[in-house]
């Protein structure tokens, strides 16, 4: 019998596996044929410390050192700019305050991103403290750590979960697995896994977010441009491997699924981007969507179910699963080991499944 079975092979499951493998043997079960097929393979890969609810910001801060240093680090400089059109001045002011950004002139904005349209942009803010995360490397690093005391089984969709006196039995097409403790890191499917285990669902809701990859504007080397976001997170664009990825920043509630981008949502999002630049979209190279899954209060859910101490929630990563992963997974293993967490006790309480009663 293993010590831990983890359900889900995205950044949540893999980071939990890395930490928990220090405390016992781990089997990670992933339904798809590869790790990071769903949300974790579809993100914008940013580290922005001041983005998210207060508890998320605490997790971001506590994750920074690991992102910067572990295994040589996974961050590279990007920077973040917010731009506003007429009517968005209040949203811009709010964004600048919450994200610790300084107001910059339209000329400064144009110097950083020359395709911005000075006729539509009425205000902008910027800070350099926003970073690209090498998400593939981060997942590989955590997976390698987990494999020192564990295994990954892909193509193993969990179909049945049975509570035994001594632990849990989990049935998949690749066989049955038993462990003392079950970790629910199933992303958009976290509530479904709880239901299979006879644990009360928490209302983890997936929201779809779409992305288009477009060719770089003619003659532009976009590699040094910051990420640019419309005030109030109305759209964003970011350099990616010589092209630009542009998101409508949509957040439509959907059932857990292999998500895809809706044509109309993409078209409207690209129109919001085009309104703010002088270079029309010439070619969409590809598009996709992923699910950002939130608990009702938008805090992550980390720790044992009040119903069963051997059922651990590690869910509700929302739009922050990568940037929070070092500290979130560390908190999970501290709770299991009984080690005092690095995070403040009110933050830990705000992340605990016990908050739902
Ligand atoms: C467009 C977009 C942009 C984003 N940008 C950022 C960003 O810039 N920075 C950031 O930090 N985060 C970002 N995110 C959020 C981040 O991608 C997610 O928070 C994170 O990937 C969630 O990881 P996860 O492991 O919880 O979920 P997932 O990656 O979805 O993994 C869950 C896994 O569980 C598996 N599973 C489900 N049911 C079963 C079952 N029955 N049996 C076995 N396996 C099962 C699934 O197959 C899946 O692989 C973004 C997300 C999107 C969609």
Short mmCIF file of C-alpha atoms and ligand atoms in Angstrom, two decimals, residues 6-14 29-32 34-48 51 60 133 135 156-159 172 185-190 192-193 196 207-211 227 236 238 247 288-293 314-325, ligand 1:
data_model
loop_
_atom_site.label_atom_id
_atom_site.label_comp_id
_atom_site.label_asym_id
_atom_site.label_seq_id
_atom_site.Cartn_x
_atom_site.Cartn_y
_atom_site.Cartn_z
CA UNK A 6 -2.79 11.74 -6.11
CA UNK A 7 -5.56 12.11 -8.68
CA UNK A 8 -4.63 14.57 -11.45
CA UNK A 9 -1.42 15.16 -13.38
CA UNK A 10 -1.50 18.94 -13.84
CA UNK A 11 0.72 21.39 -11.97
CA UNK A 12 -1.33 20.83 -8.80
CA UNK A 13 -0.92 17.05 -8.72
CA UNK A 14 2.72 17.07 -9.82
CA UNK A 29 -2.98 8.81 -11.51
CA UNK A 30 -3.68 10.88 -14.63
CA UNK A 31 -6.61 10.17 -16.95
CA UNK A 32 -4.92 11.46 -20.10
CA UNK A 34 0.43 12.71 -20.75
CA UNK A 35 0.88 15.11 -17.85
CA UNK A 36 -0.40 18.71 -18.18
CA UNK A 37 -2.90 17.99 -20.97
CA UNK A 38 -5.69 20.22 -19.57
CA UNK A 39 -5.39 23.65 -17.85
CA UNK A 40 -1.70 23.16 -17.12
CA UNK A 41 -0.87 22.83 -20.82
CA UNK A 42 -2.87 25.91 -21.84
CA UNK A 43 -1.85 28.78 -19.55
CA UNK A 44 -0.26 32.17 -20.19
CA UNK A 45 2.68 31.12 -17.99
CA UNK A 46 3.01 34.38 -16.04
CA UNK A 47 4.26 35.11 -12.55
CA UNK A 48 2.66 38.35 -11.36
CA UNK A 51 -2.42 39.24 -9.15
CA UNK A 60 2.66 34.12 -4.86
CA UNK A 133 7.42 30.98 -16.07
CA UNK A 135 5.96 25.93 -17.13
CA UNK A 156 -5.54 5.95 -15.67
CA UNK A 157 -8.92 7.67 -15.41
CA UNK A 158 -10.25 7.09 -11.90
CA UNK A 159 -13.63 5.40 -12.18
CA UNK A 172 -8.80 2.74 -13.10
CA UNK A 185 -5.81 17.44 -7.51
CA UNK A 186 -8.25 16.91 -10.35
CA UNK A 187 -8.61 20.57 -11.42
CA UNK A 188 -11.99 21.14 -13.07
CA UNK A 189 -13.02 17.62 -12.04
CA UNK A 190 -12.25 18.06 -8.32
CA UNK A 192 -16.52 14.88 -9.33
CA UNK A 193 -13.65 13.12 -7.55
CA UNK A 196 -16.84 9.44 -6.18
CA UNK A 207 -14.51 28.90 -16.12
CA UNK A 208 -13.31 28.82 -19.70
CA UNK A 209 -10.51 31.12 -20.84
CA UNK A 210 -9.55 31.28 -24.53
CA UNK A 211 -6.37 32.16 -26.36
CA UNK A 227 2.56 41.54 -21.47
CA UNK A 236 -4.37 40.64 -22.77
CA UNK A 238 1.85 38.48 -24.60
CA UNK A 247 -6.74 36.30 -24.78
CA UNK A 288 -7.28 26.99 -27.67
CA UNK A 289 -9.06 27.29 -24.34
CA UNK A 290 -8.46 26.01 -20.86
CA UNK A 291 -10.44 25.86 -17.63
CA UNK A 292 -9.63 28.02 -14.62
CA UNK A 293 -11.39 26.39 -11.68
CA UNK A 314 -5.67 20.46 -3.49
CA UNK A 315 -7.98 22.32 -5.82
CA UNK A 316 -9.39 25.68 -6.90
CA UNK A 317 -6.07 26.88 -8.43
CA UNK A 318 -8.04 29.32 -10.62
CA UNK A 319 -5.80 31.49 -12.79
CA UNK A 320 -2.80 31.09 -10.49
CA UNK A 321 -1.91 27.39 -10.44
CA UNK A 322 1.65 27.86 -11.68
CA UNK A 323 2.63 30.96 -9.82
CA UNK A 324 1.30 29.64 -6.49
CA UNK A 325 2.50 26.04 -6.90
C1 LIG B 1 -5.78 30.59 -20.67
C2 LIG B 1 -5.22 30.39 -19.29
C3 LIG B 1 -4.20 31.22 -18.85
C4 LIG B 1 -3.64 31.00 -17.59
N1 LIG B 1 -2.57 31.77 -17.21
C5 LIG B 1 -1.93 31.49 -16.04
C6 LIG B 1 -0.77 32.21 -15.68
O1 LIG B 1 -0.30 33.09 -16.41
N2 LIG B 1 -0.14 31.90 -14.49
C7 LIG B 1 -0.62 30.91 -13.66
O2 LIG B 1 -0.04 30.67 -12.61
N3 LIG B 1 -1.74 30.22 -13.99
C8 LIG B 1 -2.39 30.49 -15.16
N4 LIG B 1 -3.51 29.79 -15.50
C9 LIG B 1 -4.09 28.85 -14.53
C10 LIG B 1 -3.36 27.54 -14.49
O3 LIG B 1 -3.20 27.05 -15.81
C11 LIG B 1 -4.21 26.57 -13.64
O4 LIG B 1 -4.44 27.13 -12.37
C12 LIG B 1 -3.52 25.25 -13.43
O5 LIG B 1 -3.07 24.71 -14.65
C13 LIG B 1 -4.46 24.26 -12.75
O6 LIG B 1 -3.73 23.07 -12.55
P1 LIG B 1 -4.46 21.77 -12.07
O7 LIG B 1 -3.40 20.74 -11.92
O8 LIG B 1 -5.32 22.09 -10.89
O9 LIG B 1 -5.49 21.40 -13.24
P2 LIG B 1 -5.26 20.60 -14.60
O10 LIG B 1 -4.01 21.02 -15.27
O11 LIG B 1 -6.51 20.69 -15.38
O12 LIG B 1 -5.03 19.12 -14.12
C14 LIG B 1 -6.08 18.33 -13.59
C15 LIG B 1 -5.85 16.94 -14.12
O13 LIG B 1 -6.75 16.01 -13.47
C16 LIG B 1 -7.00 14.99 -14.39
N5 LIG B 1 -8.21 14.25 -14.01
C17 LIG B 1 -9.47 14.73 -13.94
N6 LIG B 1 -10.32 13.73 -13.61
C18 LIG B 1 -9.57 12.61 -13.46
C19 LIG B 1 -9.86 11.27 -13.15
N7 LIG B 1 -11.12 10.85 -12.91
N8 LIG B 1 -8.84 10.37 -13.10
C20 LIG B 1 -7.56 10.76 -13.33
N9 LIG B 1 -7.22 12.03 -13.65
C21 LIG B 1 -8.21 12.96 -13.70
C22 LIG B 1 -7.20 15.74 -15.70
O14 LIG B 1 -7.04 14.89 -16.82
C23 LIG B 1 -6.14 16.83 -15.61
O15 LIG B 1 -4.95 16.49 -16.29
C24 LIG B 1 -4.12 29.98 -16.74
C25 LIG B 1 -5.14 29.14 -17.20
C26 LIG B 1 -5.68 29.33 -18.47
C27 LIG B 1 -6.75 28.39 -18.93
#
